[in-house]
Coordinates of C-alpha atoms and ligand atoms in Angstrom, one line a residue:
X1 CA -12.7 28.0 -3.7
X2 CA -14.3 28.3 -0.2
X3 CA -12.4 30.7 2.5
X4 CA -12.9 27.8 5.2
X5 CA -9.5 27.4 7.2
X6 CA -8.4 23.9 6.5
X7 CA -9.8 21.0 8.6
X8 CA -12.1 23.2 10.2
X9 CA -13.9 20.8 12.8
X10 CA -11.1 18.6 13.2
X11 CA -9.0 17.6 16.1
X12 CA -6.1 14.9 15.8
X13 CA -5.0 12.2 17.9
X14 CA -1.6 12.6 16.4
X15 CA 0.1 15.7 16.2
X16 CA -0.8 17.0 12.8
X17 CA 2.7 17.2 12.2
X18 CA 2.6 12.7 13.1
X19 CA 5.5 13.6 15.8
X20 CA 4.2 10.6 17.6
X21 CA 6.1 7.7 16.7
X22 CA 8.0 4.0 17.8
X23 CA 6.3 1.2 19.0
X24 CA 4.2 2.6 21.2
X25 CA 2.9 0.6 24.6
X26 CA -0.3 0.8 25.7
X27 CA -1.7 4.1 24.6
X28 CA -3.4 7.0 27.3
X29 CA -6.4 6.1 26.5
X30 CA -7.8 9.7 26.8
X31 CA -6.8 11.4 23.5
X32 CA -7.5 8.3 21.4
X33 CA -11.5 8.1 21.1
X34 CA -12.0 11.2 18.6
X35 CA -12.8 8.1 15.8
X36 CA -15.9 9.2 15.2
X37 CA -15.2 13.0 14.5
X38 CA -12.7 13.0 11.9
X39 CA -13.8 14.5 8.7
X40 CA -11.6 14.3 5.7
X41 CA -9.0 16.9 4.6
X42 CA -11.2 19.2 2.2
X43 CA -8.3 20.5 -1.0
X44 CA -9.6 21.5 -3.8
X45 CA -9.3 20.0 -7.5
X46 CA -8.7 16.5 -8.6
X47 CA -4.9 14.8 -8.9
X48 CA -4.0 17.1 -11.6
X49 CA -4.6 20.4 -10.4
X50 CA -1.6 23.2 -9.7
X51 CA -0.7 23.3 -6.2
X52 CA -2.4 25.9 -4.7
X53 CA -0.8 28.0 -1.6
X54 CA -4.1 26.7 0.3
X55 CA -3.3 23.0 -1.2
X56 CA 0.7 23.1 -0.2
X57 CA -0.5 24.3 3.5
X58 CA -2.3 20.9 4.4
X59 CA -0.2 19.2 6.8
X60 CA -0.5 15.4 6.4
X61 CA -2.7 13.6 9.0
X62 CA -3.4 10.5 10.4
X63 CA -6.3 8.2 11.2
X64 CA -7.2 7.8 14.5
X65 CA -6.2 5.2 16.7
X66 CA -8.6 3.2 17.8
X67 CA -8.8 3.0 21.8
X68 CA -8.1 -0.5 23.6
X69 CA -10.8 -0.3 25.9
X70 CA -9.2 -3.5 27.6
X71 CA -7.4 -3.8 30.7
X72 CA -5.1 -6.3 30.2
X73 CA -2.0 -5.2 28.8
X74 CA -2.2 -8.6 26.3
X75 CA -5.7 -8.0 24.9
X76 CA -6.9 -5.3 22.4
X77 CA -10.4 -5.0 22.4
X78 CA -11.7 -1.9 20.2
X79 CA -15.2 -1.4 18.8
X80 CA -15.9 -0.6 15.1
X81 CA -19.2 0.6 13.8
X82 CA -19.7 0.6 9.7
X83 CA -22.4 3.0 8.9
X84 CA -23.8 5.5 6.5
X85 CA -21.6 9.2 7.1
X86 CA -22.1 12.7 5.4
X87 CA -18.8 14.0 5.2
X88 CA -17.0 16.7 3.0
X89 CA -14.4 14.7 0.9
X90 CA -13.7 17.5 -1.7
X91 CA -13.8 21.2 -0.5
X92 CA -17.2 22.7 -0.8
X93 CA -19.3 19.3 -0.8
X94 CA -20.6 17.1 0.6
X95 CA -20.7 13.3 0.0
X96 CA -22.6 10.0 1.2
X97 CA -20.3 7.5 2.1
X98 CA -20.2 4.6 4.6
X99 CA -17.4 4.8 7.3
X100 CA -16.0 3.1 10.4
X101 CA -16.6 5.0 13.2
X102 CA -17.7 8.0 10.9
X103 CA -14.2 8.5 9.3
X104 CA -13.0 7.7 5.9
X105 CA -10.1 6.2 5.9
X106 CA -11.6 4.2 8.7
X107 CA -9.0 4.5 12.4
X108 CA -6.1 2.7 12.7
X109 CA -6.1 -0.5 14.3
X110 CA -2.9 -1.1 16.0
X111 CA -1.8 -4.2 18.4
X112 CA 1.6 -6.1 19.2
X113 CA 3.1 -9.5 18.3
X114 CA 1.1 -11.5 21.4
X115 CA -1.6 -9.6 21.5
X116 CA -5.4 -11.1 21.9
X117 CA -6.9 -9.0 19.5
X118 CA -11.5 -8.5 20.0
X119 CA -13.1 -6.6 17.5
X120 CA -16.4 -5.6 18.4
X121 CA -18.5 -4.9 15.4
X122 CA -21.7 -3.8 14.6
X123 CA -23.1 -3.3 10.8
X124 CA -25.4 0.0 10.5
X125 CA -25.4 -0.3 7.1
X126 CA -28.4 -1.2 5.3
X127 CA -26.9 -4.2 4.2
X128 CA -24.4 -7.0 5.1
X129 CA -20.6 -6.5 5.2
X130 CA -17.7 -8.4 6.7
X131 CA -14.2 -6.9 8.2
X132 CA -11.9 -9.0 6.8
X133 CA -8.4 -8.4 8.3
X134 CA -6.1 -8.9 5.4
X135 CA -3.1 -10.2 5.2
X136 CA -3.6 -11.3 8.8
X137 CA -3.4 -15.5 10.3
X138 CA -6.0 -16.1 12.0
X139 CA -8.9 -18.6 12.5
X140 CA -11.7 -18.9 9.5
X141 CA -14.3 -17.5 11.6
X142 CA -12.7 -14.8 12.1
X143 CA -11.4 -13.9 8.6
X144 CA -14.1 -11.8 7.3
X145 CA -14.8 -13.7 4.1
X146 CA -18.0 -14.1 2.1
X147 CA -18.4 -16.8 3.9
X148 CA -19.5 -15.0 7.5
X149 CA -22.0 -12.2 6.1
X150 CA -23.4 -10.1 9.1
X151 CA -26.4 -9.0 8.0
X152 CA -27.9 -4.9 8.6
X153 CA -28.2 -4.4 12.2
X154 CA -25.9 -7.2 13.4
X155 CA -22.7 -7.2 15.9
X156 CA -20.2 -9.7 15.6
X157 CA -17.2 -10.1 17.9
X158 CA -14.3 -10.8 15.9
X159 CA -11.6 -12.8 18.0
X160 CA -7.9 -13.2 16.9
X161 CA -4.1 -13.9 18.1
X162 CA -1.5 -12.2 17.0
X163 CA 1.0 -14.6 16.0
X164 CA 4.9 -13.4 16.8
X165 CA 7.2 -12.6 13.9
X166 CA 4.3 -11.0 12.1
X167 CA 4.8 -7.6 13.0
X168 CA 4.0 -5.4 9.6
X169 CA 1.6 -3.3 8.0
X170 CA -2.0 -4.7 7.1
X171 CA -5.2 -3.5 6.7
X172 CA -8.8 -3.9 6.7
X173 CA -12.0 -3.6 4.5
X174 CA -15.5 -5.3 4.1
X175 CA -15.4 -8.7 2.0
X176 CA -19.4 -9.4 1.1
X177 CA -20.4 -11.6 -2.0
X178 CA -20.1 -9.3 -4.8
X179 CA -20.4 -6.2 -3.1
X180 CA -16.7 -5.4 -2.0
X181 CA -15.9 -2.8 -4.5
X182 CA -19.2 -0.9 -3.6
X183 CA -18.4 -1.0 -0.2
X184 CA -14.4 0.1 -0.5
X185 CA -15.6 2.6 -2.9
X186 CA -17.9 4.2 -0.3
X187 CA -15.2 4.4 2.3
X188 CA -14.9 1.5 3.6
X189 CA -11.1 0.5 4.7
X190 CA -8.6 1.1 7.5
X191 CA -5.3 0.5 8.6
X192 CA -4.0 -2.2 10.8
X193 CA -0.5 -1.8 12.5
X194 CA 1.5 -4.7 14.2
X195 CA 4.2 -4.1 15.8
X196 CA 6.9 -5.6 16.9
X197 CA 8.2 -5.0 20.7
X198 CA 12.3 -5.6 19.6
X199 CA 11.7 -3.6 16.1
X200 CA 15.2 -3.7 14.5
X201 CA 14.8 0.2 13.1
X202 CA 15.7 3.1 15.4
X203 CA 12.7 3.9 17.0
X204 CA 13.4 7.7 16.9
X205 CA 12.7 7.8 13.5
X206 CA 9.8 9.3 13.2
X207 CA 6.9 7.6 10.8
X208 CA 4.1 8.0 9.0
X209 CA 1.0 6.0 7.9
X210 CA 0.0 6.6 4.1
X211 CA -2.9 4.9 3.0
X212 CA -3.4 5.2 -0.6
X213 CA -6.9 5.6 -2.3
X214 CA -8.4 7.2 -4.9
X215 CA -12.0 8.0 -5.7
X216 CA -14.6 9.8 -8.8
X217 CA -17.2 12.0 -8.2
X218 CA -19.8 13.6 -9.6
X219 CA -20.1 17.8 -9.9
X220 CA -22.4 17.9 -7.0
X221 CA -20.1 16.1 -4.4
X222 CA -21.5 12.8 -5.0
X223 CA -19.7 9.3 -5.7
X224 CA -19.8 8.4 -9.4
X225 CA -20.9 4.7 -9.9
X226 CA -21.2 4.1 -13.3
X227 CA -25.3 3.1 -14.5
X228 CA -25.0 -1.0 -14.9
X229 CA -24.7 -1.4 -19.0
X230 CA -22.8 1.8 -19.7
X231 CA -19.5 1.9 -22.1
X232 CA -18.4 3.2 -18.6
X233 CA -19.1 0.3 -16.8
X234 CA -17.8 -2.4 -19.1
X235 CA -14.4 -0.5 -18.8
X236 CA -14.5 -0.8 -15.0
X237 CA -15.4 -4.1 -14.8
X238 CA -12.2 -4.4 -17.4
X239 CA -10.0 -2.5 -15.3
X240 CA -11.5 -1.9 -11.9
X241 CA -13.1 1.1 -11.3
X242 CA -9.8 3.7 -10.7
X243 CA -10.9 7.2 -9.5
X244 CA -8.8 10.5 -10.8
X245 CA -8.7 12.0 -7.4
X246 CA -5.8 10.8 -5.5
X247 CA -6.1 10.8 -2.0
X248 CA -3.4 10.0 1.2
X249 CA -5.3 9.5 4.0
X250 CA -8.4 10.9 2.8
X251 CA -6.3 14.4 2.0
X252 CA -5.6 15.3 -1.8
X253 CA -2.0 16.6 -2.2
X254 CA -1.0 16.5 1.7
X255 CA 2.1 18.3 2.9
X256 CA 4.8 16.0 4.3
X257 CA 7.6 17.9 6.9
X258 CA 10.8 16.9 6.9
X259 CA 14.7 18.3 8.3
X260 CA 17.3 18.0 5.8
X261 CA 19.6 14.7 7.2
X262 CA 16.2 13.1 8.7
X263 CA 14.8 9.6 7.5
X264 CA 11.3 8.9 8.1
X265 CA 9.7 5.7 8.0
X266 CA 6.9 5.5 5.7
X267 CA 4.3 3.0 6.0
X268 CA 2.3 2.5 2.4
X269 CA -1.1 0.7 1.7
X270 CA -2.7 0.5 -1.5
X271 CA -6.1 0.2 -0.4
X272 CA -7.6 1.4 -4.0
X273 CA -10.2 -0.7 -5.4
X274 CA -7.8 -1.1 -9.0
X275 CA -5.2 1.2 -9.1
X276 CA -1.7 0.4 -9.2
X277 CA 1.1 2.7 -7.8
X278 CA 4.3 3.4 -9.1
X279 CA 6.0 5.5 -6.2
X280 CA 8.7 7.8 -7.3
X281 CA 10.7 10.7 -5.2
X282 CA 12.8 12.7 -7.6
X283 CA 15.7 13.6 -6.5
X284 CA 15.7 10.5 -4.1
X285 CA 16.0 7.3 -3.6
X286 CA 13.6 5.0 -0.9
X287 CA 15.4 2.3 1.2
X288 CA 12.7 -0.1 0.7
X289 CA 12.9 -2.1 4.3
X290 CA 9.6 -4.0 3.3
X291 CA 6.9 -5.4 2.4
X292 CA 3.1 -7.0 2.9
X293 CA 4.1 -9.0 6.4
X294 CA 6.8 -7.0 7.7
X295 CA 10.6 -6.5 7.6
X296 CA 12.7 -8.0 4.9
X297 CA 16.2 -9.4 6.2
X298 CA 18.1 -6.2 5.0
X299 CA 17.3 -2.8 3.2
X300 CA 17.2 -2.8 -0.6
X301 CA 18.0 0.9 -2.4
X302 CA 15.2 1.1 -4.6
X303 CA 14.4 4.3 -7.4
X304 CA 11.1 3.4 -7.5
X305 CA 8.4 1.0 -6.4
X306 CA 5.6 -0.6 -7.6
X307 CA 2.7 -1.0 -5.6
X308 CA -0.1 -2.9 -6.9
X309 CA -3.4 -3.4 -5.0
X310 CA -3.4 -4.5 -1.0
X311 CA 0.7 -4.2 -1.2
X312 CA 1.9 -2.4 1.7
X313 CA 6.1 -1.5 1.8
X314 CA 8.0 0.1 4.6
X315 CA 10.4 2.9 2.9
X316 CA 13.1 5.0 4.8
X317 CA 13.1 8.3 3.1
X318 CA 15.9 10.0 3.4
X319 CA 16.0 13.7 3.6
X320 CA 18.9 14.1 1.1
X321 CA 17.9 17.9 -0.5
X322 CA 18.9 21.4 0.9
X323 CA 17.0 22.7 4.0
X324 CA 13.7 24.8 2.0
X325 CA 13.3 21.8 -0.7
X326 CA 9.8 20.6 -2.0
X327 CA 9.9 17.2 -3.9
X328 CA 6.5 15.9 -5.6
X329 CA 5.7 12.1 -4.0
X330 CA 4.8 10.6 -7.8
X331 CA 2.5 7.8 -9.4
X332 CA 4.8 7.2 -12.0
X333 CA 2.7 6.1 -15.4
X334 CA 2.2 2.0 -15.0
X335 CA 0.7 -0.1 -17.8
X336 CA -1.4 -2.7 -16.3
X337 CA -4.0 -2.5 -18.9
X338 CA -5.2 -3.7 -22.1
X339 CA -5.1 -1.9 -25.0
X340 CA -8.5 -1.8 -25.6
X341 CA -9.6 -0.3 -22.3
X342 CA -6.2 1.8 -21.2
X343 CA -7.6 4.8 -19.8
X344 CA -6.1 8.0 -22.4
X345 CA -4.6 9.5 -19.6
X346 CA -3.0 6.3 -18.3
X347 CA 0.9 7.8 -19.6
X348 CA 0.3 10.7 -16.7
X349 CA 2.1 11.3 -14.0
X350 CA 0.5 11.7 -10.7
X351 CA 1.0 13.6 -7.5
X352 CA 0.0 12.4 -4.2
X353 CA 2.4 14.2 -1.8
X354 CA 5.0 17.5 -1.2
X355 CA 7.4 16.5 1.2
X356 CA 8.5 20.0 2.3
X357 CA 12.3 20.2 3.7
X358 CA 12.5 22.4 7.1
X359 CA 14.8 25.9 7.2
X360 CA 16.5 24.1 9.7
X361 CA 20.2 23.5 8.9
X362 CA 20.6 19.2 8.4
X363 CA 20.1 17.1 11.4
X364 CA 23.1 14.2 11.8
X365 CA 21.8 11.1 9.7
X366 CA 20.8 8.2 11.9
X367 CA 22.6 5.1 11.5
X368 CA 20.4 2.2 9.9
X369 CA 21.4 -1.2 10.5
X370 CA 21.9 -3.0 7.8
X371 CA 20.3 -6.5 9.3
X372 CA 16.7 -6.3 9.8
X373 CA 15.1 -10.1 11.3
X374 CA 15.3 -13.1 10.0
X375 CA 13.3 -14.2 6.5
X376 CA 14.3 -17.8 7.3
X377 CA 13.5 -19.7 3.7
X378 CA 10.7 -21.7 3.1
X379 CA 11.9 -25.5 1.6
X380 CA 10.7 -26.2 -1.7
X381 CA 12.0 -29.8 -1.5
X382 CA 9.0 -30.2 1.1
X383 CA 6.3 -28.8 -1.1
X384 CA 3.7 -32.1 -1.5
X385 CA 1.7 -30.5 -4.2
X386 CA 1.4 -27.9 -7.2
X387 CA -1.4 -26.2 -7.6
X388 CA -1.8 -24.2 -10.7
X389 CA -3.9 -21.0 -11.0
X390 CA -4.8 -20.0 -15.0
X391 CA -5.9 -16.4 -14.8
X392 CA -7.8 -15.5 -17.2
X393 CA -10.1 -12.1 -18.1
X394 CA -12.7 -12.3 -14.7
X395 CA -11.6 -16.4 -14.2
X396 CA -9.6 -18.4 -12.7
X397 CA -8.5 -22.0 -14.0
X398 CA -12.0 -21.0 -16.4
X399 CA -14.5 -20.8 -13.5
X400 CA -16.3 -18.3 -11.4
X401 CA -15.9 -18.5 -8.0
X402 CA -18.6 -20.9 -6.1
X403 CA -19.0 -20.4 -2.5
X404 CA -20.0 -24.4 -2.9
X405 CA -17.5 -25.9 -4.3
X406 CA -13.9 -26.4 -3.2
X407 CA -11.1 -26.0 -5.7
X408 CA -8.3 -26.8 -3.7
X409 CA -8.0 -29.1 -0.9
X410 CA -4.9 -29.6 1.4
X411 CA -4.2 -30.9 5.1
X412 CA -3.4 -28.7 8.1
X413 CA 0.8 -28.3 8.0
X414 CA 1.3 -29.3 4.5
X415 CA 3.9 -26.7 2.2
X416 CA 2.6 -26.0 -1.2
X417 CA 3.5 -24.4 -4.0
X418 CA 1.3 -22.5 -6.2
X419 CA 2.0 -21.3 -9.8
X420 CA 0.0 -18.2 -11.1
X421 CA -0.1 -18.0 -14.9
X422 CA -1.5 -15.1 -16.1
X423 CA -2.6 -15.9 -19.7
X424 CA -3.9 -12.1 -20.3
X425 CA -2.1 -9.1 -21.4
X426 CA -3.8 -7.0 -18.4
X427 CA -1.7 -7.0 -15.0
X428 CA -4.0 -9.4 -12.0
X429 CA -2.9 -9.3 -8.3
X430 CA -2.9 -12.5 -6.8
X431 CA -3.8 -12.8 -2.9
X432 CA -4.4 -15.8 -0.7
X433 CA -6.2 -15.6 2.7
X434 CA -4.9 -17.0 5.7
X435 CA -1.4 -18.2 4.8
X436 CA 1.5 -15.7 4.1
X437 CA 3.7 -16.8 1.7
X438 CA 7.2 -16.3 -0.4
X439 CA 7.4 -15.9 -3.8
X440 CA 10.6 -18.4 -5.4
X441 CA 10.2 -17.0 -9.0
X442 CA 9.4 -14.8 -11.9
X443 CA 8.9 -16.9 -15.5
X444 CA 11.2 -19.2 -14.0
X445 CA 14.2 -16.3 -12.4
X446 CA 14.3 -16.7 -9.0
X447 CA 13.6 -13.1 -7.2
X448 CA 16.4 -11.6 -5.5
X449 CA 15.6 -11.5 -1.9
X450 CA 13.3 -13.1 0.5
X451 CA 10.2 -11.1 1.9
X452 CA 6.8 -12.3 3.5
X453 CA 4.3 -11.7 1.4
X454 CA 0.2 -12.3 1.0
X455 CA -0.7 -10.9 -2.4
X456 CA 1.5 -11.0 -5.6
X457 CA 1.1 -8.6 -8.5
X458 CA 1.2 -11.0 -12.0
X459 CA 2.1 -8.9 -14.8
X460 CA 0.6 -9.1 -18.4
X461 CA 1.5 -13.1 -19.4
X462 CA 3.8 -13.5 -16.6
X463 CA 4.2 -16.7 -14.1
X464 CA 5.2 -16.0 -10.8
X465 CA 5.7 -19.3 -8.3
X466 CA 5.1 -18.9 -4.0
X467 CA 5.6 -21.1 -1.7
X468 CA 3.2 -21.5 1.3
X469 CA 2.3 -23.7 4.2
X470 CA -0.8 -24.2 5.7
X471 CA -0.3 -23.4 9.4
X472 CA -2.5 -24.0 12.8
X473 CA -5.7 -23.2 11.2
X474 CA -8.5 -25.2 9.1
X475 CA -11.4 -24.0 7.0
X476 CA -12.2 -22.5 3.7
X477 CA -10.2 -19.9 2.7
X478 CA -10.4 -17.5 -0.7
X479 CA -7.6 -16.4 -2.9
X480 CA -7.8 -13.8 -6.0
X481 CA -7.6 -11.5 -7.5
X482 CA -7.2 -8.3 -5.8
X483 CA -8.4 -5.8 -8.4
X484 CA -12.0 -5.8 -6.5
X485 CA -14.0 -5.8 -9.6
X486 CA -12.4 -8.6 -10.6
X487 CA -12.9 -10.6 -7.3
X488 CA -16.8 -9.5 -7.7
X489 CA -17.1 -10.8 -10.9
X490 CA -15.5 -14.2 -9.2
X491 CA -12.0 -14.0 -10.3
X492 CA -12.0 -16.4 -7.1
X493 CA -11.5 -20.2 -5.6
X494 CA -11.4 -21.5 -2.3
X495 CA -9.2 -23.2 -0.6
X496 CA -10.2 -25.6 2.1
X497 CA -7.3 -26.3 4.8
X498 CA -9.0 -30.1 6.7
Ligands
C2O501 CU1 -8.0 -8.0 0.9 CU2 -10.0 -11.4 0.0 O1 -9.0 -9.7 0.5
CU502 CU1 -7.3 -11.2 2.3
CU503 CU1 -7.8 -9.2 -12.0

């Protein structure tokens, strides 16, 4: 174990502590350009390793926020570079990656309900990427699919609204033909933040940003990729790639502060290629406040959560133990897999965070309310079509994906209902671009409360029905299956809105 201090060469835009919180305005912009220095948090060992003293003294950090370099309080225009990066990911290497703006995860992209949102891009990589902004309405050319490659060396200017009653947790990552998990796997991903100017919460609660990833390496520091043919890489391409070192925000095992009586609002994006989270506090329970786009209508107690990939929740955390506490965030044990290709260690628990209570004698509870927003329903009696989705091992509905063909087509306005069957015994997350949408059932039970939603975990031989309709914008549009592997191999369709 090296003697270097943690974080040695880096300074934060938020306090380390992430003191900075609400919706904030327009940002100083002075204090919000250090994108490019961020390192990662350096701990030692993989997700199974004793907490060290040097381990349990990492303070949890954030991403930086990228500056608005516009001057009109209703535009956001930021610039992001993806490029090659050296940076030390594990204490005491080193490790090629490709970052935005030279940190891994990539800065945090936050904007407002109204805002005009430009994105000015350029690829350094030594092949083409995309930014797709996920979960995120917005026009086709400015989705970031397959379909809009910018090639090595390129800019593109990515323009966008963003539309009100959206406000929510997103995020971003490249989307090229068949090269996504390569290109998440090397560090490509960030958050995005919209926020809503009348957010229902209290906006003294103080929150923090977890992005979720996970990652394998080899002894020298380097990413393991698995040779093409290897026993290893048939089991990715089975199950995704999943990594066994756990990171939060780039930081193995991060320390989280909190005062006995305080609730925190935790934002939470799975942004791992394949694996699934099963987020457990002990001792605790999360007030789950929601989901992929935004606030549900009211809180829902929840002992656990399952967080398959590109699902982002909201949780209050509650700081219910004695002033001195240390409580273990968990990865409870989740069995998405087949038999054949369940990883051994699959039954393990994992750690990715300490949330470590204050001395401090307990602060006075804030009050929650216990209406959120509105979740108005969508109307299945104006649904003019059902489109089934067969999933299948790498397929959908039997085929491959094929940027040339169409496999639904729909008119601008029109509600829909889509029906995933997942014939397999292995778990598939379903996402559509473009459209958000509401699930109305599980094998036929409708689901117990209403949420906005772009991606929907299908569990082994499950059906789960949405309902969605196709608003303000036409063009082609992708849905599937969100285990990247997968969507490489063309576990994908398009759907084109006329
Ligand atoms: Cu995260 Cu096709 O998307
Ligand atoms: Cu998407
Ligand atoms: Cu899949």
């Amino acid at each position: 174990m090296s003697e270097e201090p943690p974080f040695p060469h880096i300074a934060f835009v938020s306090p380390p502590d992430g003191t900075s919180n609400g919706p904030p305005r327009k940002r100083a912009r002075a204090g919000r350009i250090l994108a490019a220095v961020i390192g990662i948090a350096a701990v030692p060992g993989l997700s199974g390793a004793p907490v060290g003293a040097q381990t349990a003294a990492r303070v949890l950090t954030e991403p930086p926020v990228l500056e608005d370099l516009a001057d009109d309080p209703a535009v956001v225009e930021v610039e992001l570079t993806a490029g090659p990066a050296r940076l030390s990911l594990l204490e005491g290497t080193k490790t090629d990656v490709y970052a935005y703006n030279g940190s891994v995860p990539g800065p945090t992209l936050e904007v407002r309900e109204g805002d005009s949102v430009v994105v000015r891009f350029r690829n350094d990589l030594a092949e083409p990427t995309t930014i797709h902004w996920h979960g995120l309405h917005l026009p086709f050319r400015a989705d970031g699919s397959p379909f809009h490659p910018i090639g090595p060396g390129e800019e593109y200017v990515y323009t966008f609204r963003i539309p009100e009653g959206t406000a929510g947790t997103y995020w971003y990552h490249p989307h090229p033909d068949h090269r996504t998990t390569w290109q998440i796997g090397k560090g490509l991903f960030g958050a995005l933040i919209v926020r809503d100017p009348d957010d229902p919460l209290p906006g003294s609660l103080r929150e923090r940003l977890l992005v979720l990833s996970d990652n394998r390496f080899r002894a020298d520091g380097s990413l393991d990729f698995p040779e093409p043919g290897t026993r290893q890489a048939r089991i990715d391409e089975e199950n995704g790639r999943e990594g066994d070192v756990l990171f939060v925000n780039g930081q193995v095992l991060p320390t989280v502060r909190i005062r006995a009586g305080e609730v925190q609002r935790w934002r939470v994006i799975n942004a791992s290629g394949a694996r699934v989270y099963r987020l457990a506090l002990p001792g605790h329970t999360f007030l789950h406040v929601g989901s992929d786009g935004g606030l549900f209508e009211r809180p829902v107690e929840r002992q656990e959560v399952l967080l398959a990939n590109t699902e982002r929740v909201e949780l209050l955390v509650r700081g219910g133990a004695e002033p001195g506490s240390r409580i273990v965030l968990q990865d409870l044990p989740y069995d998405r897999y087949r038999p054949l290709t369940r990883p051994d260690d699959w039954d393990e628990t994992r750690r990715l965070l300490t949330l470590a209570y204050g001395d401090e004698s307990p602060m006075e509870a804030p009050a929650i309310p216990d209406r959120l927003r509105p979740v108005p329903p969508m109307d299945p009696s104006e649904a003019t079509a059902t489109r089934v989705m067969r999933l299948s091992q790498g397929r959908i509905n039997g085929k491959l994906m094929d940027m040339d063909r169409v496999d639904v087509s729909a008119s601008l306005g029109e509600t829909e209902i889509w029906e995933i069957r997942n014939l397999v015994g292995m778990d598939h997350p379903f996402h559509l671009h473009g459209f958000r949408f509401q699930v109305l059932s599980r094998n036929g039970e409708p689901v117990p409360y209403r949420s906005w939603k772009d991606t929907v975990n299908v569990p082994k031989r499950e059906t789960v029905r949405f309902i969605v309709r196709y608003d303000d914008y036409r063009g082609k549009w992708m849905f599937h299956c969100h285990i990247v592997d997968h969507e490489d191999q063309g576990m994908m369709g398009i759907l084109e809105v006329r």
